[in-house]
Amino acid sequence: MADNFIDDRIGVNSPLLFIGNKSGLVPRDVVNDDDAFNSFGISFVNYVARPTQRERDLSANEKVVGKAMLIRKINSYRPRVICFMVDYGYVEEYNGIPVYCLPSSSARGTSYSESEKLEYWRQFVIYLESINVTFT
């Protein structure tokens, strides 16, 4: 996986793949494929190259380096939409690109129930359709 652009945690038991299927973001027949999202033009970026549970687990230097890497990739790839899995509730723009925020699909994202997460992801799919971005 070149340049660590695709998150290597996507697999058969991945909460991200599960919620991607259930929300309608990707077809339900995509069930066990590390490149499932990438095949639909959806890519993931790790902010740092090590597992973390919270932002406060990152050092100041990791934040600076991660932000610079993220900005380089956004400017290089020019995605149609940017989505952060950090919290939910707002849509903004970065250099004319819509930025949408969703709760994490992982079990660590305990601020939201599974049904709430799924509803937020479904709202994201509706938002994408409203700006003519579809993956299926």
Short mmCIF file of C-alpha atoms in Angstrom, two decimals:
data_model
loop_
_atom_site.label_atom_id
_atom_site.label_comp_id
_atom_site.label_asym_id
_atom_site.label_seq_id
_atom_site.Cartn_x
_atom_site.Cartn_y
_atom_site.Cartn_z
CA MET A 1 0.00 0.00 0.00
CA ALA A 2 2.00 2.85 -1.35
CA ASP A 3 2.59 5.94 0.72
CA ASN A 4 0.39 4.59 3.53
CA PHE A 5 -2.58 6.12 1.74
CA ILE A 6 -4.97 3.25 2.34
CA ASP A 7 -5.64 2.36 5.94
CA ASP A 8 -4.38 -1.19 6.47
CA ARG A 9 -7.05 -2.08 9.05
CA ILE A 10 -9.80 -2.69 6.51
CA GLY A 11 -10.68 -6.38 6.45
CA VAL A 12 -13.49 -8.83 6.95
CA ASN A 13 -14.14 -7.81 10.57
CA SER A 14 -13.51 -4.12 10.07
CA PRO A 15 -16.07 -1.79 11.66
CA LEU A 16 -15.29 0.62 8.83
CA LEU A 17 -16.17 -1.92 6.15
CA PHE A 18 -19.31 -2.92 8.09
CA ILE A 19 -20.58 0.65 8.42
CA GLY A 20 -19.55 1.43 4.83
CA ASN A 21 -21.74 -1.46 3.65
CA LYS A 22 -24.67 -0.79 6.00
CA SER A 23 -24.79 2.93 5.25
CA GLY A 24 -24.82 2.43 1.50
CA LEU A 25 -21.43 4.08 0.96
CA VAL A 26 -20.15 0.95 -0.80
CA PRO A 27 -22.11 -2.02 -2.17
CA ARG A 28 -23.13 -4.70 0.29
CA ASP A 29 -21.31 -7.39 -1.70
CA VAL A 30 -17.97 -5.87 -0.76
CA VAL A 31 -17.21 -7.91 2.34
CA ASN A 32 -13.57 -8.98 2.48
CA ASP A 33 -11.28 -6.87 0.37
CA ASP A 34 -8.56 -4.60 1.70
CA ASP A 35 -8.94 -2.48 -1.43
CA ALA A 36 -12.74 -2.38 -1.24
CA PHE A 37 -12.94 1.34 -0.59
CA ASN A 38 -10.03 2.19 -2.88
CA SER A 39 -11.77 0.43 -5.79
CA PHE A 40 -14.56 3.02 -5.40
CA GLY A 41 -12.15 5.95 -5.27
CA ILE A 42 -12.28 6.20 -1.48
CA SER A 43 -8.93 6.46 0.27
CA PHE A 44 -7.84 6.71 3.88
CA VAL A 45 -4.84 8.45 5.35
CA ASN A 46 -3.19 7.64 8.65
CA TYR A 47 -2.31 10.89 10.39
CA VAL A 48 0.59 9.13 12.11
CA ALA A 49 2.18 5.76 11.38
CA ARG A 50 1.36 4.25 14.77
CA PRO A 51 -1.87 3.30 16.52
CA THR A 52 -3.36 5.97 18.78
CA GLN A 53 -6.58 6.14 20.71
CA ARG A 54 -6.86 9.88 21.21
CA GLU A 55 -5.46 13.06 19.78
CA ARG A 56 -3.74 13.77 23.08
CA ASP A 57 -1.63 10.64 22.47
CA LEU A 58 0.15 12.50 19.66
CA SER A 59 3.28 14.52 20.33
CA ALA A 60 3.48 18.12 19.16
CA ASN A 61 5.94 17.05 16.46
CA GLU A 62 3.66 14.25 15.25
CA LYS A 63 0.83 16.77 14.90
CA VAL A 64 3.01 19.13 12.85
CA VAL A 65 4.33 16.34 10.61
CA GLY A 66 0.89 14.71 10.25
CA LYS A 67 -0.79 17.99 9.32
CA ALA A 68 1.87 18.79 6.72
CA MET A 69 1.54 15.30 5.19
CA LEU A 70 -2.23 15.57 5.10
CA ILE A 71 -2.15 18.98 3.42
CA ARG A 72 0.36 17.70 0.82
CA LYS A 73 -1.87 14.73 0.00
CA ILE A 74 -5.01 16.84 -0.23
CA ASN A 75 -3.29 19.33 -2.50
CA SER A 76 -1.78 16.53 -4.60
CA TYR A 77 -4.86 14.29 -4.97
CA ARG A 78 -7.52 17.06 -4.93
CA PRO A 79 -10.30 14.79 -3.59
CA ARG A 80 -13.92 15.72 -4.26
CA VAL A 81 -14.73 15.37 -0.55
CA ILE A 82 -12.64 15.13 2.61
CA CYS A 83 -14.06 13.22 5.55
CA PHE A 84 -12.56 13.10 9.02
CA MET A 85 -13.59 10.39 11.43
CA VAL A 86 -13.27 12.40 14.61
CA ASP A 87 -16.65 13.73 15.57
CA TYR A 88 -19.88 14.59 13.89
CA GLY A 89 -21.74 17.71 13.15
CA TYR A 90 -20.26 20.05 10.65
CA VAL A 91 -19.40 20.57 7.02
CA GLU A 92 -16.77 23.08 6.08
CA GLU A 93 -14.44 23.64 3.15
CA TYR A 94 -10.71 23.45 2.59
CA ASN A 95 -9.51 25.10 -0.61
CA GLY A 96 -12.97 24.65 -2.12
CA ILE A 97 -13.20 20.96 -1.12
CA PRO A 98 -16.09 20.03 1.19
CA VAL A 99 -14.92 18.69 4.56
CA TYR A 100 -17.34 16.42 6.41
CA CYS A 101 -16.85 14.95 9.88
CA LEU A 102 -18.18 11.62 11.11
CA PRO A 103 -17.85 9.67 14.34
CA SER A 104 -15.25 6.91 14.21
CA SER A 105 -16.55 3.54 13.11
CA SER A 106 -14.30 1.78 15.61
CA ALA A 107 -15.42 0.47 18.97
CA ARG A 108 -13.21 3.14 20.55
CA GLY A 109 -15.68 5.76 19.35
CA THR A 110 -17.93 5.13 22.31
CA SER A 111 -19.52 8.58 22.37
CA TYR A 112 -22.10 7.27 19.92
CA SER A 113 -24.11 4.07 19.82
CA GLU A 114 -23.78 1.81 16.78
CA SER A 115 -27.22 2.92 15.56
CA GLU A 116 -26.26 6.60 15.94
CA LYS A 117 -23.01 6.04 14.03
CA LEU A 118 -24.89 4.26 11.28
CA GLU A 119 -27.40 7.11 11.01
CA TYR A 120 -24.60 9.69 10.74
CA TRP A 121 -22.93 7.62 8.03
CA ARG A 122 -26.23 7.35 6.16
CA GLN A 123 -26.56 11.13 6.38
CA PHE A 124 -23.06 11.37 4.89
CA VAL A 125 -24.18 9.20 1.94
CA ILE A 126 -27.19 11.49 1.44
CA TYR A 127 -24.87 14.51 1.57
CA LEU A 128 -22.57 12.93 -1.04
CA GLU A 129 -25.53 12.23 -3.31
CA SER A 130 -26.65 15.87 -2.91
CA ILE A 131 -23.33 17.04 -4.34
CA ASN A 132 -23.36 14.32 -7.03
CA VAL A 133 -20.67 12.11 -5.51
CA THR A 134 -21.55 8.42 -5.59
CA PHE A 135 -19.39 5.31 -5.37
CA THR A 136 -21.70 2.42 -6.18
#
